[in-house]
Amino acid sequence: MTAAWAGVGAAYARSFASLCEGTVPLLLDRTPDGDHLDVGCGTGALARAAARRGRRVLAVDADPEMVALAREATVGLGVRVSQAALPTLAIASGSADAVTANFVVNHVPDPWAAVAELARVVRPGGRLAVTSWTSAPTAQAVLFRRAFEASGARPVPGQRLPEHLDYDRSADGLVDLLAGGGLRVVDGGEHRWDWHVDEQALLTGIRGGVGAVGQTYLAQSEEVRRRFEGELHVLAAGLDADPQGRVVLPSVAAYAVAAA
């Protein structure tokens, strides 16, 4: 994982983790029962759900704070949680019936090497299922951009991978990435869901430096931060809300499933 995710585990758990949980049922439905390896487990939501389906789960993450959160989330479920980072997992080849990487390959410094390592640990006959954000602006990204623009925020240069290491951030691009790892792709496309999130939860993640929005927020002056929060409140009030008053943000991500 990139360094920008170090030390933001608690803020992520209270905010954007619920967004990434929107693809968990998809990944579990597309992979078999048995020995399950969840790579980049984050706060442990996918590992917890896999264990509740009766799978024998090993969950790994590069960040020690995420490892601690995942351990806490899976207490009593028999899930093993340890620290490991792509592209070197130190896990036996062909040891997992199911391997999942939920919003991981879009954060690593070498996606091709990462997928090759994920392919290595899939047992013959097993499945690898991954998700990735695409290059299309998400509903939350549009919301944040509008709030930053209205508050007069100073743009922060984005970090892009060298062209020879990157992949096309689309459903087809994700399929090509898995095929490049020597796997036979059996399914792929876009998955859509609604993210229901409280405005204060959003602010918790942003103030905590989570993702590009959090890093941009922290790069601003105190005055601009206050303006941003005010603009975000106004813009969020104009969006659809659920009966609990949470903002509803339509979400879409690419997914791909491959066989060893």
PDB file of C-alpha atoms in Angstrom:
ATOM      1  CA  MET A   1       0.000   0.000   0.000  1.00  0.00           C
ATOM      2  CA  THR A   2       1.087   3.575  -0.514  1.00  0.00           C
ATOM      3  CA  ALA A   3       2.524   5.598   2.363  1.00  0.00           C
ATOM      4  CA  ALA A   4      -0.513   7.909   2.327  1.00  0.00           C
ATOM      5  CA  TRP A   5      -2.501   5.160   4.075  1.00  0.00           C
ATOM      6  CA  ALA A   6      -0.129   4.780   7.006  1.00  0.00           C
ATOM      7  CA  GLY A   7      -1.575   5.909  10.328  1.00  0.00           C
ATOM      8  CA  VAL A   8      -5.122   6.613   9.122  1.00  0.00           C
ATOM      9  CA  GLY A   9      -6.695   3.315  10.177  1.00  0.00           C
ATOM     10  CA  ALA A  10      -8.930   4.655  12.947  1.00  0.00           C
ATOM     11  CA  ALA A  11     -10.247   7.521  10.812  1.00  0.00           C
ATOM     12  CA  TYR A  12     -10.779   5.163   7.879  1.00  0.00           C
ATOM     13  CA  ALA A  13     -12.670   2.693  10.063  1.00  0.00           C
ATOM     14  CA  ARG A  14     -15.161   5.401  11.065  1.00  0.00           C
ATOM     15  CA  SER A  15     -15.677   6.733   7.560  1.00  0.00           C
ATOM     16  CA  PHE A  16     -14.665   5.290   4.202  1.00  0.00           C
ATOM     17  CA  ALA A  17     -14.469   1.667   5.378  1.00  0.00           C
ATOM     18  CA  SER A  18     -18.238   1.411   5.002  1.00  0.00           C
ATOM     19  CA  LEU A  19     -17.896   2.516   1.361  1.00  0.00           C
ATOM     20  CA  CYS A  20     -15.459  -0.296   0.573  1.00  0.00           C
ATOM     21  CA  GLU A  21     -17.724  -2.811   2.289  1.00  0.00           C
ATOM     22  CA  GLY A  22     -20.194  -2.358  -0.575  1.00  0.00           C
ATOM     23  CA  THR A  23     -18.321  -4.925  -2.670  1.00  0.00           C
ATOM     24  CA  VAL A  24     -17.849  -7.559   0.041  1.00  0.00           C
ATOM     25  CA  PRO A  25     -20.925  -9.689  -0.857  1.00  0.00           C
ATOM     26  CA  LEU A  26     -19.881  -9.649  -4.523  1.00  0.00           C
ATOM     27  CA  LEU A  27     -16.370 -10.920  -3.772  1.00  0.00           C
ATOM     28  CA  LEU A  28     -17.631 -13.652  -1.471  1.00  0.00           C
ATOM     29  CA  ASP A  29     -20.306 -14.799  -3.922  1.00  0.00           C
ATOM     30  CA  ARG A  30     -17.705 -15.057  -6.701  1.00  0.00           C
ATOM     31  CA  THR A  31     -15.205 -17.147  -4.713  1.00  0.00           C
ATOM     32  CA  PRO A  32     -15.404 -20.686  -3.291  1.00  0.00           C
ATOM     33  CA  ASP A  33     -15.517 -21.849   0.304  1.00  0.00           C
ATOM     34  CA  GLY A  34     -12.452 -23.412   1.919  1.00  0.00           C
ATOM     35  CA  ASP A  35      -9.148 -21.701   2.663  1.00  0.00           C
ATOM     36  CA  HIS A  36      -9.585 -17.965   2.095  1.00  0.00           C
ATOM     37  CA  LEU A  37      -6.763 -15.406   1.895  1.00  0.00           C
ATOM     38  CA  ASP A  38      -7.841 -11.755   2.107  1.00  0.00           C
ATOM     39  CA  VAL A  39      -5.018  -9.447   1.038  1.00  0.00           C
ATOM     40  CA  GLY A  40      -5.159  -5.797   2.095  1.00  0.00           C
ATOM     41  CA  CYS A  41      -7.802  -6.692   4.652  1.00  0.00           C
ATOM     42  CA  GLY A  42      -8.150  -3.178   6.052  1.00  0.00           C
ATOM     43  CA  THR A  43     -10.483  -3.135   9.036  1.00  0.00           C
ATOM     44  CA  GLY A  44     -11.400  -6.806   8.572  1.00  0.00           C
ATOM     45  CA  ALA A  45     -14.954  -6.538   7.219  1.00  0.00           C
ATOM     46  CA  LEU A  46     -14.433  -8.993   4.369  1.00  0.00           C
ATOM     47  CA  ALA A  47     -12.485 -11.442   6.551  1.00  0.00           C
ATOM     48  CA  ARG A  48     -15.250 -11.326   9.155  1.00  0.00           C
ATOM     49  CA  ALA A  49     -17.946 -12.002   6.553  1.00  0.00           C
ATOM     50  CA  ALA A  50     -15.921 -14.851   5.013  1.00  0.00           C
ATOM     51  CA  ALA A  51     -15.449 -16.500   8.409  1.00  0.00           C
ATOM     52  CA  ARG A  52     -19.172 -16.275   9.076  1.00  0.00           C
ATOM     53  CA  ARG A  53     -19.682 -18.252   5.871  1.00  0.00           C
ATOM     54  CA  GLY A  54     -17.583 -21.024   7.381  1.00  0.00           C
ATOM     55  CA  ARG A  55     -14.325 -20.290   5.561  1.00  0.00           C
ATOM     56  CA  ARG A  56     -10.863 -20.722   7.090  1.00  0.00           C
ATOM     57  CA  VAL A  57      -9.540 -17.183   6.778  1.00  0.00           C
ATOM     58  CA  LEU A  58      -6.079 -15.675   6.759  1.00  0.00           C
ATOM     59  CA  ALA A  59      -6.205 -11.872   6.492  1.00  0.00           C
ATOM     60  CA  VAL A  60      -3.129  -9.730   5.844  1.00  0.00           C
ATOM     61  CA  ASP A  61      -2.453  -6.033   5.545  1.00  0.00           C
ATOM     62  CA  ALA A  62       0.649  -3.900   5.095  1.00  0.00           C
ATOM     63  CA  ASP A  63      -0.293  -1.389   7.798  1.00  0.00           C
ATOM     64  CA  PRO A  64       0.073  -2.421  11.467  1.00  0.00           C
ATOM     65  CA  GLU A  65      -2.873  -0.238  12.525  1.00  0.00           C
ATOM     66  CA  MET A  66      -5.136  -2.008  10.029  1.00  0.00           C
ATOM     67  CA  VAL A  67      -3.869  -5.369  11.285  1.00  0.00           C
ATOM     68  CA  ALA A  68      -4.866  -4.410  14.826  1.00  0.00           C
ATOM     69  CA  LEU A  69      -8.310  -3.256  13.687  1.00  0.00           C
ATOM     70  CA  ALA A  70      -8.859  -6.462  11.720  1.00  0.00           C
ATOM     71  CA  ARG A  71      -7.881  -8.579  14.705  1.00  0.00           C
ATOM     72  CA  GLU A  72     -10.362  -6.716  16.879  1.00  0.00           C
ATOM     73  CA  ALA A  73     -13.119  -7.074  14.271  1.00  0.00           C
ATOM     74  CA  THR A  74     -12.670 -10.841  13.950  1.00  0.00           C
ATOM     75  CA  VAL A  75     -12.281 -11.883  17.595  1.00  0.00           C
ATOM     76  CA  GLY A  76     -13.861 -15.273  18.216  1.00  0.00           C
ATOM     77  CA  LEU A  77     -14.190 -16.171  14.533  1.00  0.00           C
ATOM     78  CA  GLY A  78     -10.973 -18.128  14.131  1.00  0.00           C
ATOM     79  CA  VAL A  79      -9.514 -15.642  11.642  1.00  0.00           C
ATOM     80  CA  ARG A  80      -5.719 -15.413  11.513  1.00  0.00           C
ATOM     81  CA  VAL A  81      -4.496 -11.854  10.908  1.00  0.00           C
ATOM     82  CA  SER A  82      -0.917 -10.876  10.141  1.00  0.00           C
ATOM     83  CA  GLN A  83       1.135  -8.128   8.546  1.00  0.00           C
ATOM     84  CA  ALA A  84       2.248  -8.674   4.947  1.00  0.00           C
ATOM     85  CA  ALA A  85       2.662  -6.438   1.925  1.00  0.00           C
ATOM     86  CA  LEU A  86       2.441  -7.000  -1.791  1.00  0.00           C
ATOM     87  CA  PRO A  87       4.308  -7.965  -3.891  1.00  0.00           C
ATOM     88  CA  THR A  88       5.936 -10.362  -1.384  1.00  0.00           C
ATOM     89  CA  LEU A  89       3.457 -12.164   0.849  1.00  0.00           C
ATOM     90  CA  ALA A  90       5.670 -14.952   2.254  1.00  0.00           C
ATOM     91  CA  ILE A  91       2.720 -17.337   1.894  1.00  0.00           C
ATOM     92  CA  ALA A  92       2.991 -20.794   0.353  1.00  0.00           C
ATOM     93  CA  SER A  93       2.181 -21.084  -3.338  1.00  0.00           C
ATOM     94  CA  GLY A  94      -1.206 -22.580  -4.164  1.00  0.00           C
ATOM     95  CA  SER A  95      -2.402 -22.438  -0.570  1.00  0.00           C
ATOM     96  CA  ALA A  96      -5.790 -20.712  -0.895  1.00  0.00           C
ATOM     97  CA  ASP A  97      -9.036 -21.747  -2.554  1.00  0.00           C
ATOM     98  CA  ALA A  98     -10.170 -18.120  -2.539  1.00  0.00           C
ATOM     99  CA  VAL A  99      -8.011 -15.009  -2.695  1.00  0.00           C
ATOM    100  CA  THR A 100      -9.560 -11.548  -2.453  1.00  0.00           C
ATOM    101  CA  ALA A 101      -8.069  -8.079  -2.762  1.00  0.00           C
ATOM    102  CA  ASN A 102     -10.727  -5.429  -2.207  1.00  0.00           C
ATOM    103  CA  PHE A 103      -9.546  -2.014  -3.497  1.00  0.00           C
ATOM    104  CA  VAL A 104      -5.909  -3.006  -3.193  1.00  0.00           C
ATOM    105  CA  VAL A 105      -4.366  -3.181  -6.675  1.00  0.00           C
ATOM    106  CA  ASN A 106      -5.285   0.473  -7.288  1.00  0.00           C
ATOM    107  CA  HIS A 107      -3.116   1.501  -4.299  1.00  0.00           C
ATOM    108  CA  VAL A 108       0.051  -0.559  -4.732  1.00  0.00           C
ATOM    109  CA  PRO A 109       3.201   0.810  -6.445  1.00  0.00           C
ATOM    110  CA  ASP A 110       3.337  -2.069  -8.969  1.00  0.00           C
ATOM    111  CA  PRO A 111      -0.106  -3.539  -9.789  1.00  0.00           C
ATOM    112  CA  TRP A 112       1.330  -6.106 -12.242  1.00  0.00           C
ATOM    113  CA  ALA A 113       3.742  -7.530  -9.681  1.00  0.00           C
ATOM    114  CA  ALA A 114       0.964  -7.502  -7.086  1.00  0.00           C
ATOM    115  CA  VAL A 115      -1.389  -9.529  -9.297  1.00  0.00           C
ATOM    116  CA  ALA A 116       1.370 -12.011 -10.135  1.00  0.00           C
ATOM    117  CA  GLU A 117       1.853 -12.568  -6.404  1.00  0.00           C
ATOM    118  CA  LEU A 118      -1.889 -12.940  -5.821  1.00  0.00           C
ATOM    119  CA  ALA A 119      -2.012 -15.476  -8.651  1.00  0.00           C
ATOM    120  CA  ARG A 120       0.847 -17.434  -7.106  1.00  0.00           C
ATOM    121  CA  VAL A 121      -1.023 -18.179  -3.903  1.00  0.00           C
ATOM    122  CA  VAL A 122      -4.268 -19.357  -5.549  1.00  0.00           C
ATOM    123  CA  ARG A 123      -4.735 -23.129  -5.399  1.00  0.00           C
ATOM    124  CA  PRO A 124      -5.408 -24.903  -8.751  1.00  0.00           C
ATOM    125  CA  GLY A 125      -9.152 -24.718  -9.275  1.00  0.00           C
ATOM    126  CA  GLY A 126      -9.426 -21.758  -6.940  1.00  0.00           C
ATOM    127  CA  ARG A 127     -10.486 -18.201  -7.642  1.00  0.00           C
ATOM    128  CA  LEU A 128      -8.979 -14.734  -7.314  1.00  0.00           C
ATOM    129  CA  ALA A 129     -11.414 -11.818  -7.048  1.00  0.00           C
ATOM    130  CA  VAL A 130     -10.345  -8.180  -7.000  1.00  0.00           C
ATOM    131  CA  THR A 131     -11.935  -4.746  -7.118  1.00  0.00           C
ATOM    132  CA  SER A 132     -10.625  -1.356  -8.164  1.00  0.00           C
ATOM    133  CA  TRP A 133     -11.841   2.183  -8.446  1.00  0.00           C
ATOM    134  CA  THR A 134     -12.049   3.372 -12.044  1.00  0.00           C
ATOM    135  CA  SER A 135     -10.961   6.630 -13.646  1.00  0.00           C
ATOM    136  CA  ALA A 136     -14.585   7.815 -13.747  1.00  0.00           C
ATOM    137  CA  PRO A 137     -15.268  10.387 -10.985  1.00  0.00           C
ATOM    138  CA  THR A 138     -17.226   8.892  -8.098  1.00  0.00           C
ATOM    139  CA  ALA A 139     -20.195  10.698  -6.552  1.00  0.00           C
ATOM    140  CA  GLN A 140     -18.175  11.425  -3.438  1.00  0.00           C
ATOM    141  CA  ALA A 141     -15.215  12.716  -5.476  1.00  0.00           C
ATOM    142  CA  VAL A 142     -17.528  15.142  -7.288  1.00  0.00           C
ATOM    143  CA  LEU A 143     -18.958  16.272  -3.935  1.00  0.00           C
ATOM    144  CA  PHE A 144     -15.485  16.880  -2.495  1.00  0.00           C
ATOM    145  CA  ARG A 145     -14.242  18.660  -5.622  1.00  0.00           C
ATOM    146  CA  ARG A 146     -17.186  21.057  -5.573  1.00  0.00           C
ATOM    147  CA  ALA A 147     -16.634  21.813  -1.879  1.00  0.00           C
ATOM    148  CA  PHE A 148     -12.912  22.432  -2.414  1.00  0.00           C
ATOM    149  CA  GLU A 149     -13.558  24.697  -5.390  1.00  0.00           C
ATOM    150  CA  ALA A 150     -16.196  26.699  -3.513  1.00  0.00           C
ATOM    151  CA  SER A 151     -13.862  27.160  -0.543  1.00  0.00           C
ATOM    152  CA  GLY A 152     -10.933  28.370  -2.644  1.00  0.00           C
ATOM    153  CA  ALA A 153      -8.746  25.422  -1.711  1.00  0.00           C
ATOM    154  CA  ARG A 154      -5.253  25.048  -3.121  1.00  0.00           C
ATOM    155  CA  PRO A 155      -5.031  21.974  -5.388  1.00  0.00           C
ATOM    156  CA  VAL A 156      -2.636  19.233  -4.359  1.00  0.00           C
ATOM    157  CA  PRO A 157      -0.853  17.389  -7.187  1.00  0.00           C
ATOM    158  CA  GLY A 158      -2.032  13.821  -7.555  1.00  0.00           C
ATOM    159  CA  GLN A 159       0.320  10.876  -7.520  1.00  0.00           C
ATOM    160  CA  ARG A 160       0.273   8.716 -10.630  1.00  0.00           C
ATOM    161  CA  LEU A 161       2.196   5.558 -11.367  1.00  0.00           C
ATOM    162  CA  PRO A 162       4.723   5.451 -14.198  1.00  0.00           C
ATOM    163  CA  GLU A 163       2.965   4.468 -17.412  1.00  0.00           C
ATOM    164  CA  HIS A 164       4.757   1.107 -17.646  1.00  0.00           C
ATOM    165  CA  LEU A 165       3.514   0.106 -14.182  1.00  0.00           C
ATOM    166  CA  ASP A 166      -0.060   1.391 -14.364  1.00  0.00           C
ATOM    167  CA  TYR A 167      -3.143  -0.254 -15.818  1.00  0.00           C
ATOM    168  CA  ASP A 168      -6.249   1.202 -17.419  1.00  0.00           C
ATOM    169  CA  ARG A 169      -8.561   2.142 -14.553  1.00  0.00           C
ATOM    170  CA  SER A 170     -11.676   0.495 -15.978  1.00  0.00           C
ATOM    171  CA  ALA A 171     -13.434  -2.866 -15.866  1.00  0.00           C
ATOM    172  CA  ASP A 172     -11.658  -3.950 -19.068  1.00  0.00           C
ATOM    173  CA  GLY A 173      -8.347  -2.705 -17.698  1.00  0.00           C
ATOM    174  CA  LEU A 174      -8.785  -4.727 -14.515  1.00  0.00           C
ATOM    175  CA  VAL A 175      -9.570  -7.834 -16.560  1.00  0.00           C
ATOM    176  CA  ASP A 176      -6.403  -7.267 -18.592  1.00  0.00           C
ATOM    177  CA  LEU A 177      -4.422  -6.859 -15.373  1.00  0.00           C
ATOM    178  CA  LEU A 178      -5.534 -10.259 -14.073  1.00  0.00           C
ATOM    179  CA  ALA A 179      -4.964 -11.922 -17.432  1.00  0.00           C
ATOM    180  CA  GLY A 180      -1.436 -10.522 -17.375  1.00  0.00           C
ATOM    181  CA  GLY A 181      -0.854 -12.461 -14.161  1.00  0.00           C
ATOM    182  CA  GLY A 182      -1.313 -15.754 -15.978  1.00  0.00           C
ATOM    183  CA  LEU A 183      -4.876 -16.319 -14.827  1.00  0.00           C
ATOM    184  CA  ARG A 184      -7.999 -17.206 -16.804  1.00  0.00           C
ATOM    185  CA  VAL A 185     -10.548 -14.455 -16.251  1.00  0.00           C
ATOM    186  CA  VAL A 186     -14.038 -15.867 -15.763  1.00  0.00           C
ATOM    187  CA  ASP A 187     -15.999 -12.768 -14.806  1.00  0.00           C
ATOM    188  CA  GLY A 188     -15.606  -9.006 -14.786  1.00  0.00           C
ATOM    189  CA  GLY A 189     -17.533  -5.790 -15.034  1.00  0.00           C
ATOM    190  CA  GLU A 190     -18.864  -2.955 -12.924  1.00  0.00           C
ATOM    191  CA  HIS A 191     -20.578  -3.302  -9.576  1.00  0.00           C
ATOM    192  CA  ARG A 192     -22.984  -0.600  -8.371  1.00  0.00           C
ATOM    193  CA  TRP A 193     -24.315   0.118  -4.896  1.00  0.00           C
ATOM    194  CA  ASP A 194     -25.425   3.053  -2.733  1.00  0.00           C
ATOM    195  CA  TRP A 195     -23.161   4.277   0.041  1.00  0.00           C
ATOM    196  CA  HIS A 196     -25.143   5.536   3.040  1.00  0.00           C
ATOM    197  CA  VAL A 197     -22.895   7.740   5.149  1.00  0.00           C
ATOM    198  CA  ASP A 198     -23.356  10.260   7.937  1.00  0.00           C
ATOM    199  CA  GLU A 199     -21.885  13.693   7.248  1.00  0.00           C
ATOM    200  CA  GLN A 200     -19.905  13.606  10.486  1.00  0.00           C
ATOM    201  CA  ALA A 201     -18.440  10.248   9.504  1.00  0.00           C
ATOM    202  CA  LEU A 202     -17.306  11.796   6.245  1.00  0.00           C
ATOM    203  CA  LEU A 203     -15.626  14.629   8.122  1.00  0.00           C
ATOM    204  CA  THR A 204     -13.923  12.181  10.459  1.00  0.00           C
ATOM    205  CA  GLY A 205     -12.222  10.501   7.520  1.00  0.00           C
ATOM    206  CA  ILE A 206     -11.332  13.759   5.821  1.00  0.00           C
ATOM    207  CA  ARG A 207      -9.933  15.364   8.977  1.00  0.00           C
ATOM    208  CA  GLY A 208      -7.986  12.176   9.606  1.00  0.00           C
ATOM    209  CA  GLY A 209      -6.197  12.419   6.268  1.00  0.00           C
ATOM    210  CA  VAL A 210      -7.840   9.449   4.561  1.00  0.00           C
ATOM    211  CA  GLY A 211      -7.270   9.221   0.810  1.00  0.00           C
ATOM    212  CA  ALA A 212      -6.761  12.032  -1.644  1.00  0.00           C
ATOM    213  CA  VAL A 213      -9.544  14.128  -0.106  1.00  0.00           C
ATOM    214  CA  GLY A 214      -7.986  13.894   3.355  1.00  0.00           C
ATOM    215  CA  GLN A 215      -4.510  14.742   2.100  1.00  0.00           C
ATOM    216  CA  THR A 216      -5.875  17.746   0.194  1.00  0.00           C
ATOM    217  CA  TYR A 217      -7.795  18.925   3.258  1.00  0.00           C
ATOM    218  CA  LEU A 218      -4.726  18.724   5.504  1.00  0.00           C
ATOM    219  CA  ALA A 219      -2.697  20.737   2.986  1.00  0.00           C
ATOM    220  CA  GLN A 220      -5.002  23.757   3.390  1.00  0.00           C
ATOM    221  CA  SER A 221      -4.950  26.604   5.896  1.00  0.00           C
ATOM    222  CA  GLU A 222      -7.285  26.509   8.889  1.00  0.00           C
ATOM    223  CA  GLU A 223      -9.501  29.147   7.280  1.00  0.00           C
ATOM    224  CA  VAL A 224      -9.860  27.166   4.056  1.00  0.00           C
ATOM    225  CA  ARG A 225     -10.594  24.003   6.024  1.00  0.00           C
ATOM    226  CA  ARG A 226     -13.441  25.756   7.838  1.00  0.00           C
ATOM    227  CA  ARG A 227     -14.837  27.035   4.553  1.00  0.00           C
ATOM    228  CA  PHE A 228     -14.569  23.579   3.030  1.00  0.00           C
ATOM    229  CA  GLU A 229     -16.532  22.022   5.882  1.00  0.00           C
ATOM    230  CA  GLY A 230     -19.231  24.660   5.530  1.00  0.00           C
ATOM    231  CA  GLU A 231     -19.482  24.153   1.781  1.00  0.00           C
ATOM    232  CA  LEU A 232     -19.572  20.382   2.234  1.00  0.00           C
ATOM    233  CA  HIS A 233     -22.470  20.743   4.672  1.00  0.00           C
ATOM    234  CA  VAL A 234     -24.446  22.877   2.206  1.00  0.00           C
ATOM    235  CA  LEU A 235     -23.778  20.556  -0.721  1.00  0.00           C
ATOM    236  CA  ALA A 236     -24.567  17.410   1.280  1.00  0.00           C
ATOM    237  CA  ALA A 237     -27.899  18.920   2.348  1.00  0.00           C
ATOM    238  CA  GLY A 238     -28.899  19.044  -1.310  1.00  0.00           C
ATOM    239  CA  LEU A 239     -28.287  15.329  -1.900  1.00  0.00           C
ATOM    240  CA  ASP A 240     -30.622  12.387  -1.363  1.00  0.00           C
ATOM    241  CA  ALA A 241     -30.796  11.119   2.208  1.00  0.00           C
ATOM    242  CA  ASP A 242     -32.086   7.921   3.780  1.00  0.00           C
ATOM    243  CA  PRO A 243     -34.630   7.796   6.658  1.00  0.00           C
ATOM    244  CA  GLN A 244     -31.752   7.997   9.153  1.00  0.00           C
ATOM    245  CA  GLY A 245     -30.573  11.263   7.621  1.00  0.00           C
ATOM    246  CA  ARG A 246     -27.467   9.764   6.048  1.00  0.00           C
ATOM    247  CA  VAL A 247     -26.283  11.011   2.664  1.00  0.00           C
ATOM    248  CA  VAL A 248     -26.821   8.510  -0.153  1.00  0.00           C
ATOM    249  CA  LEU A 249     -23.984   8.445  -2.677  1.00  0.00           C
ATOM    250  CA  PRO A 250     -24.299   6.155  -5.732  1.00  0.00           C
ATOM    251  CA  SER A 251     -21.088   4.141  -6.077  1.00  0.00           C
ATOM    252  CA  VAL A 252     -19.497   2.086  -8.844  1.00  0.00           C
ATOM    253  CA  ALA A 253     -16.313   0.026  -9.012  1.00  0.00           C
ATOM    254  CA  ALA A 254     -14.663  -2.425 -11.369  1.00  0.00           C
ATOM    255  CA  TYR A 255     -14.322  -6.078 -10.438  1.00  0.00           C
ATOM    256  CA  ALA A 256     -12.684  -9.100 -12.011  1.00  0.00           C
ATOM    257  CA  VAL A 257     -12.593 -12.794 -11.115  1.00  0.00           C
ATOM    258  CA  ALA A 258     -10.030 -15.259 -12.403  1.00  0.00           C
ATOM    259  CA  ALA A 259      -9.267 -18.971 -12.078  1.00  0.00           C
ATOM    260  CA  ALA A 260      -5.873 -20.418 -11.318  1.00  0.00           C
TER     261      ALA A 260
END
